[in-house]
Coordinates of N, CA and C in Angstrom, one line a residue:
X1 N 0.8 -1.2 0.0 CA 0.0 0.0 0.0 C 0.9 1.3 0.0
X2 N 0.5 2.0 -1.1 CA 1.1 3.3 -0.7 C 0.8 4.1 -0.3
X3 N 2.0 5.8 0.1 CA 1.6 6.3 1.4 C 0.2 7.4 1.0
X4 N 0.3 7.3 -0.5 CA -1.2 8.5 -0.8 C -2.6 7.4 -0.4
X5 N -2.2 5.6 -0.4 CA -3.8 5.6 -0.2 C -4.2 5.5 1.2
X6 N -2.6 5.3 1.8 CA -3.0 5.2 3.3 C -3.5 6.3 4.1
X7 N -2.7 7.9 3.5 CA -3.4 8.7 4.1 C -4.5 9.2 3.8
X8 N -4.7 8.8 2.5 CA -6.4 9.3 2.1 C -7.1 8.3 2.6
X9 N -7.3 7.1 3.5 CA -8.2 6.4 3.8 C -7.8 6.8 4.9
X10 N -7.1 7.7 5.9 CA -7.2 8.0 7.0 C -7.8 9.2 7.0
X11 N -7.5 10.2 6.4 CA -8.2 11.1 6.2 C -10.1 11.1 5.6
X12 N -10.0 10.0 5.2 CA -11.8 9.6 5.2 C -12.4 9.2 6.2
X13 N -11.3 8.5 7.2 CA -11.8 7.8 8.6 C -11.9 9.0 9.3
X14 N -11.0 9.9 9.2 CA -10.7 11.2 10.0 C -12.4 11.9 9.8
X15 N -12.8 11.8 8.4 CA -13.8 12.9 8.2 C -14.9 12.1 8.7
X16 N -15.0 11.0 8.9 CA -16.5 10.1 9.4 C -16.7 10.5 11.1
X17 N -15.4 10.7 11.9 CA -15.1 10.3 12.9 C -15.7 11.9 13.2
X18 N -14.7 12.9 12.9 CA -15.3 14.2 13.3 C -17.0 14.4 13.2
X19 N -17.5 13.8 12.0 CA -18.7 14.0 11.7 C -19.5 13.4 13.0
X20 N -19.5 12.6 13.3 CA -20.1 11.3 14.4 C -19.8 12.1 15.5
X21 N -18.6 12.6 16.0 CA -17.8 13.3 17.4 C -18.9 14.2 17.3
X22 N -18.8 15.4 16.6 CA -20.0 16.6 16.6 C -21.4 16.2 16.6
X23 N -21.8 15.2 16.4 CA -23.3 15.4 16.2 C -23.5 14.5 17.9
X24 N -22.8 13.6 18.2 CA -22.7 12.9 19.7 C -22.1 14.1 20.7
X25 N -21.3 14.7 20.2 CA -20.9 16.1 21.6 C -21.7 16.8 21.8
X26 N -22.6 17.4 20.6 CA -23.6 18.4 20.3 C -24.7 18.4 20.9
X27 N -25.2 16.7 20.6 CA -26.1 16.2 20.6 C -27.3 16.8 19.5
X28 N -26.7 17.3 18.3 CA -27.3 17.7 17.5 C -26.7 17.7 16.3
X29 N -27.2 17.2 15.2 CA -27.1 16.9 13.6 C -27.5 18.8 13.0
X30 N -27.5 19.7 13.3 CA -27.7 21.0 13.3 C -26.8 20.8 11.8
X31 N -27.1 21.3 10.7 CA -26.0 22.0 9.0 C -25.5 20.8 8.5
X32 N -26.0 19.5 9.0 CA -25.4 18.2 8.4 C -26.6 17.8 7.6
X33 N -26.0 17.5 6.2 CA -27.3 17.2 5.3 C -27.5 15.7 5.2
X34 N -29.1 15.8 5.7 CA -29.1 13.8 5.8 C -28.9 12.8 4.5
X35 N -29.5 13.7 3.8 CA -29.6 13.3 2.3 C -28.4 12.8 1.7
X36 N -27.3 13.7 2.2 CA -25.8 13.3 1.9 C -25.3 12.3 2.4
X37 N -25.7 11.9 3.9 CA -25.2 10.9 4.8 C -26.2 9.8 3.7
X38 N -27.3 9.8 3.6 CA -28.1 8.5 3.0 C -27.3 7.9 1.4
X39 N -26.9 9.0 0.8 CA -25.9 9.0 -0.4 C -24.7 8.1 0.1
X40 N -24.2 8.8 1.1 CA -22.9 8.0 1.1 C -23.2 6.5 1.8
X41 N -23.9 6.4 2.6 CA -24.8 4.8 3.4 C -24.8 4.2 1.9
X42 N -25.9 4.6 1.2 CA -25.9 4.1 0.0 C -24.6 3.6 -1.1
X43 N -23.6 4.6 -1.1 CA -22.4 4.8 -1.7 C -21.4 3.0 -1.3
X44 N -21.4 3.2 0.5 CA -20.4 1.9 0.8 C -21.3 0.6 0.5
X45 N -22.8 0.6 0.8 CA -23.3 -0.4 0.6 C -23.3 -1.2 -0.9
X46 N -23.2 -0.2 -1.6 CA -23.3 -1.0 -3.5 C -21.6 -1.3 -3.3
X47 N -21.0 -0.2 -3.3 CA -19.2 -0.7 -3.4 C -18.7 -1.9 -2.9
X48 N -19.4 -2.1 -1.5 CA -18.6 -3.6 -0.3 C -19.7 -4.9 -0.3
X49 N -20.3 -5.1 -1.3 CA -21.0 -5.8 -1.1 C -19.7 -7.2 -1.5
X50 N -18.9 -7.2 -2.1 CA -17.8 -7.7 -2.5 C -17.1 -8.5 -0.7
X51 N -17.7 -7.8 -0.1 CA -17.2 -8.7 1.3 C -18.0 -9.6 1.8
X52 N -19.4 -10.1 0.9 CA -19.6 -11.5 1.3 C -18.9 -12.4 -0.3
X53 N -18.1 -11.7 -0.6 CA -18.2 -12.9 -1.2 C -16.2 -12.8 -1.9
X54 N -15.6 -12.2 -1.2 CA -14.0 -12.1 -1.5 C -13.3 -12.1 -0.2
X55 N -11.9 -12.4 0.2 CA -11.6 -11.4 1.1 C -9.9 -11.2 0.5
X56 N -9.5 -9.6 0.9 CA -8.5 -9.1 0.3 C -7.6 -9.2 1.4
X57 N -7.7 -8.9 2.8 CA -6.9 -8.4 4.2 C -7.4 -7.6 5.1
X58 N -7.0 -8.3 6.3 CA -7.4 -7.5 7.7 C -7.7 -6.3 7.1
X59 N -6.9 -5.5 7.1 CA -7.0 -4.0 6.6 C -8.3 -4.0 6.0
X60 N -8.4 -4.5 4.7 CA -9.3 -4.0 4.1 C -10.6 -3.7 4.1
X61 N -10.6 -5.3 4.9 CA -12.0 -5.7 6.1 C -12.3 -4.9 6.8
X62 N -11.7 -4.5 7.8 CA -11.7 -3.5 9.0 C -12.2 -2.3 8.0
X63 N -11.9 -1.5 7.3 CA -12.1 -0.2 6.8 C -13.3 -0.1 6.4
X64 N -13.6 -1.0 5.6 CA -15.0 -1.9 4.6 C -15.9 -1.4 5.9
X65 N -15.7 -2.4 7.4 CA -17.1 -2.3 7.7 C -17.2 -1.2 8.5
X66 N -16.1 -0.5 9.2 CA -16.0 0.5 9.7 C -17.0 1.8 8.8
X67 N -16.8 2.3 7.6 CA -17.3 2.9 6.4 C -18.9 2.3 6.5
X68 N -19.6 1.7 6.5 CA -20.5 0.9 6.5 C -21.5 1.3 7.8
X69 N -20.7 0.9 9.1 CA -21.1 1.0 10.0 C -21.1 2.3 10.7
X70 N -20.4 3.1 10.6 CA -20.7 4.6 10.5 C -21.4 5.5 9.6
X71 N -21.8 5.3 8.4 CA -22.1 5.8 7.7 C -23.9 5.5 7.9
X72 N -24.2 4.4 8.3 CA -26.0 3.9 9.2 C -25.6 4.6 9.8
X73 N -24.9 4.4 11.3 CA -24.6 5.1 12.9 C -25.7 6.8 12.3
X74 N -24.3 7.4 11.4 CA -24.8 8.8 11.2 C -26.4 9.1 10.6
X75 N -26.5 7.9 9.7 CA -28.3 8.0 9.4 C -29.1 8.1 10.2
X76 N -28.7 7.4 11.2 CA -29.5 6.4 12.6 C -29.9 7.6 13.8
X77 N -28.7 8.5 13.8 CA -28.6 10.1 14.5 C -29.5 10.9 13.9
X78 N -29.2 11.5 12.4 CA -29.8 12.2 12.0 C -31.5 11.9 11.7
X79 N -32.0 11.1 11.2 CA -33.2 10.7 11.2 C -33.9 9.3 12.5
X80 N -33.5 9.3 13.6 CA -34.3 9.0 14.8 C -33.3 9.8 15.9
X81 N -32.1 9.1 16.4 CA -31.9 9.6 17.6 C -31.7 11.4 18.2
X82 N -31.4 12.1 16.7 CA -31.1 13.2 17.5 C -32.5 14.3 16.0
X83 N -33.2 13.6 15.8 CA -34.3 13.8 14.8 C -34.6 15.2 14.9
X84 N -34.9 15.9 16.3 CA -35.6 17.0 16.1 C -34.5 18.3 15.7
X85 N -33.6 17.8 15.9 CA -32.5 19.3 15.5 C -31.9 19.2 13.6
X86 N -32.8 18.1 13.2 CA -32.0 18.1 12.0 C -33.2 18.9 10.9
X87 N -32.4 19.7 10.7 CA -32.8 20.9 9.9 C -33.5 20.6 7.8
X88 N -34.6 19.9 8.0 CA -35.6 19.3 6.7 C -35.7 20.2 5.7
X89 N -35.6 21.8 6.9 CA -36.3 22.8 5.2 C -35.2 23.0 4.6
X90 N -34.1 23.1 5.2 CA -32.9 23.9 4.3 C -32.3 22.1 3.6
X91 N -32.7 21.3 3.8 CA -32.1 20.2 3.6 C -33.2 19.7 2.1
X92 N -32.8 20.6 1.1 CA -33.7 20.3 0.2 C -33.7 20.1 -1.1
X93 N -32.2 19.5 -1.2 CA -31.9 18.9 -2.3 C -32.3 17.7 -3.3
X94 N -32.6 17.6 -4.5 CA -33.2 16.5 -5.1 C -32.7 15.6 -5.6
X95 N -32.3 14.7 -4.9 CA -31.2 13.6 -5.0 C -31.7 12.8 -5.9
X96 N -32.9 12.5 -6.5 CA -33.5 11.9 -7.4 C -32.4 12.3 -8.8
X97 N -31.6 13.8 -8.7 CA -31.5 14.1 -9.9 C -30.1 13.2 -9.9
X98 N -29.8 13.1 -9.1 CA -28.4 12.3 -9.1 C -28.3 10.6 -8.7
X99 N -28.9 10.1 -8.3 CA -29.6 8.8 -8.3 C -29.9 8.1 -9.6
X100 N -30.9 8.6 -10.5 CA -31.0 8.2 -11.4 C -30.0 8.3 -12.7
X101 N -29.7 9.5 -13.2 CA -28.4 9.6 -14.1 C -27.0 9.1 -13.4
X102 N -26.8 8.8 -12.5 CA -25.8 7.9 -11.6 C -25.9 6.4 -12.4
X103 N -27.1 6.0 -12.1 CA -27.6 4.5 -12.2 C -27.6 4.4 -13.7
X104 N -28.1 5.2 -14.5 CA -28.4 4.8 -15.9 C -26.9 4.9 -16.7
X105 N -25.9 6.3 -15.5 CA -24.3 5.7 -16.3 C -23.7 4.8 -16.0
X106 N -24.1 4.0 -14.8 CA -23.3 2.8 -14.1 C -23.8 1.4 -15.1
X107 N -24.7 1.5 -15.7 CA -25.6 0.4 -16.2 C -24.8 0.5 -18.1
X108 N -24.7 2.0 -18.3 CA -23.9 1.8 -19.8 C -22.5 1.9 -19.9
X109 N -21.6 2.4 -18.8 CA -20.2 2.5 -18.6 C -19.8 1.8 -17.7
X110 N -19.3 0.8 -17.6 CA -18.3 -0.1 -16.5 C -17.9 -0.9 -17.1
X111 N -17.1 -1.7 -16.1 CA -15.7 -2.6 -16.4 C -16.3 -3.9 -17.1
X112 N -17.4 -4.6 -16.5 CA -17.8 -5.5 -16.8 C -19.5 -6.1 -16.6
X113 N -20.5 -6.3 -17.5 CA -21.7 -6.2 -17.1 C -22.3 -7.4 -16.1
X114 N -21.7 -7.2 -14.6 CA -22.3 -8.0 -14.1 C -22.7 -7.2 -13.0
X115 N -23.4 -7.9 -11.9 CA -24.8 -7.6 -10.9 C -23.4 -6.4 -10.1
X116 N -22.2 -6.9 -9.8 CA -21.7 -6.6 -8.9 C -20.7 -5.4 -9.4
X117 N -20.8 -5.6 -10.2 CA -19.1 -4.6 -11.1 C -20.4 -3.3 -11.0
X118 N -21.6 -3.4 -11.8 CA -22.5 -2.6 -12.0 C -22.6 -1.5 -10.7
X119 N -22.9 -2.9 -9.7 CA -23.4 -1.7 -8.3 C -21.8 -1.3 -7.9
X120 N -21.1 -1.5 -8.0 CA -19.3 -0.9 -8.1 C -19.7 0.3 -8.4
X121 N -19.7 0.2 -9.8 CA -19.0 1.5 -10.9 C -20.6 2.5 -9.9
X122 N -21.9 2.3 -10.0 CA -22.9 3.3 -9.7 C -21.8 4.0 -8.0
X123 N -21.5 2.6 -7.3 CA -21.2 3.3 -6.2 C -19.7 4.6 -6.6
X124 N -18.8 4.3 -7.5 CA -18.0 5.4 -7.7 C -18.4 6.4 -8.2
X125 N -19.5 6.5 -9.0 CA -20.3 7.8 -9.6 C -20.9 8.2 -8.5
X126 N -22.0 7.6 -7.9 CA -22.5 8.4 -6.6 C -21.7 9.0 -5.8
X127 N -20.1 8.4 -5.6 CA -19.3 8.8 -4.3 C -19.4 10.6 -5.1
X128 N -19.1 10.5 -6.0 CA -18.2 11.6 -7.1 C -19.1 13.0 -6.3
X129 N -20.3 12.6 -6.0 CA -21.3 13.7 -6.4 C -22.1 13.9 -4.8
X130 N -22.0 13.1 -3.8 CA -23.2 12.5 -3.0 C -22.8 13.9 -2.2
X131 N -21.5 14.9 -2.2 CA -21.4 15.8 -1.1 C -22.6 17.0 -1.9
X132 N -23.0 16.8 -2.8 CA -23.8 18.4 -3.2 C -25.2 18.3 -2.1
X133 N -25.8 17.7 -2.2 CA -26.8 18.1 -0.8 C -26.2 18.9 0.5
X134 N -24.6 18.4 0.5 CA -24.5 19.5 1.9 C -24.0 20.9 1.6
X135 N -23.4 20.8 0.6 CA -23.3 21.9 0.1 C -23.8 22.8 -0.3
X136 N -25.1 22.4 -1.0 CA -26.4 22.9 -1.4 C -26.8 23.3 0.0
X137 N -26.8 22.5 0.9 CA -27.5 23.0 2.7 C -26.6 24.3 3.3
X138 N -25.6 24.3 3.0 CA -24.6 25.5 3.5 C -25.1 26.9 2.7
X139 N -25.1 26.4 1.5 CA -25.4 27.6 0.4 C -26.4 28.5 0.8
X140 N -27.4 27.2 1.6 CA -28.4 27.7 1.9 C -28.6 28.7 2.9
X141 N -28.4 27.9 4.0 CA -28.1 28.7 5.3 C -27.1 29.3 5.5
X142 N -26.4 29.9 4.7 CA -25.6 30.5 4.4 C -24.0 30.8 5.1
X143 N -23.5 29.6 6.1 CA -23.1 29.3 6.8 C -22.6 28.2 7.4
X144 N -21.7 27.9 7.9 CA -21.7 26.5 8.5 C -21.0 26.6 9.7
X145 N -21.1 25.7 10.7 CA -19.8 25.5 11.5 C -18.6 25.2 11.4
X146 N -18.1 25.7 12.2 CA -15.9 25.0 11.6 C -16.0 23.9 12.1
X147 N -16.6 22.7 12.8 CA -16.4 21.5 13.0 C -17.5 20.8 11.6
X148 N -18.1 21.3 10.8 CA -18.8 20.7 9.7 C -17.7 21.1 8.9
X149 N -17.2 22.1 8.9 CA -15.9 22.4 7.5 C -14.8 21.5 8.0
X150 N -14.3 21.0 9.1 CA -13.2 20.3 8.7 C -13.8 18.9 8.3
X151 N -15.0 18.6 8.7 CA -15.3 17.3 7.9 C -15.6 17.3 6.9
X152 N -15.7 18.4 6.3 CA -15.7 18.4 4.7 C -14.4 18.6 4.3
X153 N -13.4 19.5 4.8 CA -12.2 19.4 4.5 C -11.4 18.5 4.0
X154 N -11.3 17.3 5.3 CA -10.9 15.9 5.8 C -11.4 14.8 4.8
X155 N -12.7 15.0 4.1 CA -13.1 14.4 2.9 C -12.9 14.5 2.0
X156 N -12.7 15.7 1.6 CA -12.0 16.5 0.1 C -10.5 16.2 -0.2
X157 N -10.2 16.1 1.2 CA -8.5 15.6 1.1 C -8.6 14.3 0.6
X158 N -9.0 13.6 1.4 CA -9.1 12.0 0.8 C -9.1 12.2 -0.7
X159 N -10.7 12.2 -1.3 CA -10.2 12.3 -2.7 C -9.6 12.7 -3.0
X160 N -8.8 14.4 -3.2 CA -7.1 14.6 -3.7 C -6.3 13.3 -3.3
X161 N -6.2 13.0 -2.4 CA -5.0 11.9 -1.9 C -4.8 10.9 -2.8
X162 N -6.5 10.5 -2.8 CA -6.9 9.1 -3.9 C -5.9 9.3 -5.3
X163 N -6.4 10.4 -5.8 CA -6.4 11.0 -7.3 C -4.2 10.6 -7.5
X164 N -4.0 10.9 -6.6 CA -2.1 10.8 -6.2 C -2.0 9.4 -6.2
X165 N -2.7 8.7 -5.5 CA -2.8 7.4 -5.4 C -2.9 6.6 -6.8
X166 N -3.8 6.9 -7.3 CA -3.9 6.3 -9.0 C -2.6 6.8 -10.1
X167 N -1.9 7.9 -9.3 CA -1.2 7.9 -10.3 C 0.4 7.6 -9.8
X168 N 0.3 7.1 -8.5 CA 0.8 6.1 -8.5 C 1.3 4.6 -8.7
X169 N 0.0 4.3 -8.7 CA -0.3 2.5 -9.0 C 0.1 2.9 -10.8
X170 N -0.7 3.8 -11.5 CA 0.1 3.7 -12.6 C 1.4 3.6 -12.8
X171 N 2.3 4.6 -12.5 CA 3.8 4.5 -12.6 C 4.4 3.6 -11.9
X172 N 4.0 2.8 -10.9 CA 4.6 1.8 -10.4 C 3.8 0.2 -9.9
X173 N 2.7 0.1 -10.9 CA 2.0 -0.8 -11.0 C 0.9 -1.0 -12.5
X174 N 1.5 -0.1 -12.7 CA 0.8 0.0 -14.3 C -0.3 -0.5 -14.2
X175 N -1.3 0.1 -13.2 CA -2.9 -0.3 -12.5 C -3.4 1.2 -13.3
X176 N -4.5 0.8 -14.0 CA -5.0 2.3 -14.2 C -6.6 2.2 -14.3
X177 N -7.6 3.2 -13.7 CA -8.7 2.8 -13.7 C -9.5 4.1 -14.3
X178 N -9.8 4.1 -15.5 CA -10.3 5.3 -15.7 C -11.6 5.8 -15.4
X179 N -12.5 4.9 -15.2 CA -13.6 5.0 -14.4 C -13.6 6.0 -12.8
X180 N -12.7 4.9 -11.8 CA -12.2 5.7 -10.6 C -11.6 7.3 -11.0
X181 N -10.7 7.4 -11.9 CA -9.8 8.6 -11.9 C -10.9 10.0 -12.2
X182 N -11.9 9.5 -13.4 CA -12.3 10.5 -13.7 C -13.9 10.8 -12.6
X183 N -14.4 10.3 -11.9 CA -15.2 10.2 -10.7 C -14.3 11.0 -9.5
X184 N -12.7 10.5 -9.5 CA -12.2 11.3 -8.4 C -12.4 12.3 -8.6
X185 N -11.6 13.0 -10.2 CA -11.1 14.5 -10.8 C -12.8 15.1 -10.0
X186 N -13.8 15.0 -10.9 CA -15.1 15.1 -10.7 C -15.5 16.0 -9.4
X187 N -15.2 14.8 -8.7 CA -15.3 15.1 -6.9 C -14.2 15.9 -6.1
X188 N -12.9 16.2 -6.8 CA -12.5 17.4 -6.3 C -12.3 18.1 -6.7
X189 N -12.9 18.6 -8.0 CA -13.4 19.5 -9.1 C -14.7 20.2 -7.7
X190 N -15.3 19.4 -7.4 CA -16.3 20.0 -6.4 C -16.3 20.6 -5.1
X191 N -14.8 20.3 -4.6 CA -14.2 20.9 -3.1 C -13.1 21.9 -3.4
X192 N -13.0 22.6 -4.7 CA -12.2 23.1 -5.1 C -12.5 24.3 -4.6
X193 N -13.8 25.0 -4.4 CA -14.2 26.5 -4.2 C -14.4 25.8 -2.7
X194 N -14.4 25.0 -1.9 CA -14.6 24.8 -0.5 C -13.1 24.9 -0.2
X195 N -12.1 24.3 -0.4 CA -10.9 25.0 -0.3 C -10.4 26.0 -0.1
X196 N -10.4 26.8 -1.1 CA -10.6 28.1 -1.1 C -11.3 29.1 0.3
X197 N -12.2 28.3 0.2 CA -12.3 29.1 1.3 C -12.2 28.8 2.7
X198 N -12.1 27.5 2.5 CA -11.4 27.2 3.9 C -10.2 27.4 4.4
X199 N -9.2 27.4 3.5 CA -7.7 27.9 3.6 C -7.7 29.4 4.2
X200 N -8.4 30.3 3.1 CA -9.1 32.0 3.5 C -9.8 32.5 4.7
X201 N -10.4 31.5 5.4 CA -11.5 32.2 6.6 C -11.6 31.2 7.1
X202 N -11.6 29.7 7.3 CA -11.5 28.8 8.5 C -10.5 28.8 9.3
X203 N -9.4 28.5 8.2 CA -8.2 28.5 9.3 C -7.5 30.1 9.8
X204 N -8.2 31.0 9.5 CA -7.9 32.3 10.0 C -8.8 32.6 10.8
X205 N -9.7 31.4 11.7 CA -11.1 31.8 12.4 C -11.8 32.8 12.0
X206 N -12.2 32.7 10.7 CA -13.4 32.9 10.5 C -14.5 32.0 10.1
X207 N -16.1 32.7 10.3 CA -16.7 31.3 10.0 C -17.2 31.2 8.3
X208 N -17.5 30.0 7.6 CA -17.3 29.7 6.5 C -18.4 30.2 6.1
X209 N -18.8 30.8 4.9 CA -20.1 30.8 4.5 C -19.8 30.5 2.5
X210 N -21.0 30.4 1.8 CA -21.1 30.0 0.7 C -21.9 30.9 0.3
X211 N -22.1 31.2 -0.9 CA -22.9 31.6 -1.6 C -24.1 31.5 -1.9
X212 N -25.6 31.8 -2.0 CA -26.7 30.9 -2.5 C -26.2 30.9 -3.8

């Protein structure tokens, strides 16, 4: 394993972990968009279904259900345990629009047409896209917390990290996945103006806002 995928898979652990810490310290899911969390729930469940029926290594295992099982946890918060603080009106993104043209490119572009490669490639298109509900929720409320921006942060890194990662395995494993690569570009094509301003006004304590 190399050191871009290890720290981008820690830096994904990193952004699950913050996310879970704040809404458990808080005791409130307050600017976290559920719709996004259900995306990504969705996201690990088509990608790992590959763990009833492979196994690659401890590691991989361990990450698989960790991703899995936090990713419900956070569902499970936001829509029952901490229900009343989670914010429906500003949370009002139409995921339908991305759901379906997800599914109908996963069904005519992938590796191989089978049950499993299929729910693969939809899970790498949905990963690409699944943060615009929260960002669409920021936009909204025009605002967010600095413990929601570093978990957005911490996420945005990962995929940069990834994107280093692939072009690694290329030059030294002549592994190339153009499916993955151009899903990564995609998805940090989309944290590029979050950047920006997080570098500019979070880490200078200020608080983050977005644009409608």
């Amino acid at each position: 394993m190399n050191i871009f995928r290890l720290t981008g898979d820690l830096s994904h652990l990193a952004a699950i972990i913050i996310l879970l810490m704040k809404i458990w310290k808080s005791r409130s899911c307050a600017g976290i968009s559920g719709k996004s969390q259900i995306l990504f729930a969705l996201v690990f469940t088509t990608r790992y279904l590959d763990l009833l029926t492979s196994f690659i290594s401890l590691y991989n295992t361990f990450m698989k259900v960790i991703y899995i099982g936090c990713a419900y946890a956070t569902v499970y918060f936001i829509y029952a345990k901490f229900r009343a603080t989670y914010d429906g009106n500003h949370d009002s993104f139409r995921v339908e629009f991305l759901v379906v043209p997800v599914g109908g490119l996963a069904v005519l572009i992938n590796h191989d047409f089978s049950l499993l490669e299929i729910l693969w490639t939809f899970s790498i298109y949905l990963e690409s896209v699944a943060i615009l509900p929260q960002l669409f929720m920021i936009s909204k409320t025009g605002e967010a917390e600095t413990i929601t921006t570093h978990y957005l942060f911490c996420l945005g890194l990962y995929r940069a990290l990834y994107l280093f990662n692939w072009i690694w395995r290329f030059y030294f494993e002549g592994f190339f996945d153009m499916i993955a690569i151009v899903a990564g570009v995609v998805q940090t094509v989309l944290y590029c103006d979050f950047f920006y301003l997080y570098v500019t006004k979070v880490l200078k304590g200020k608080k983050l806002s977005l644009p409608a």
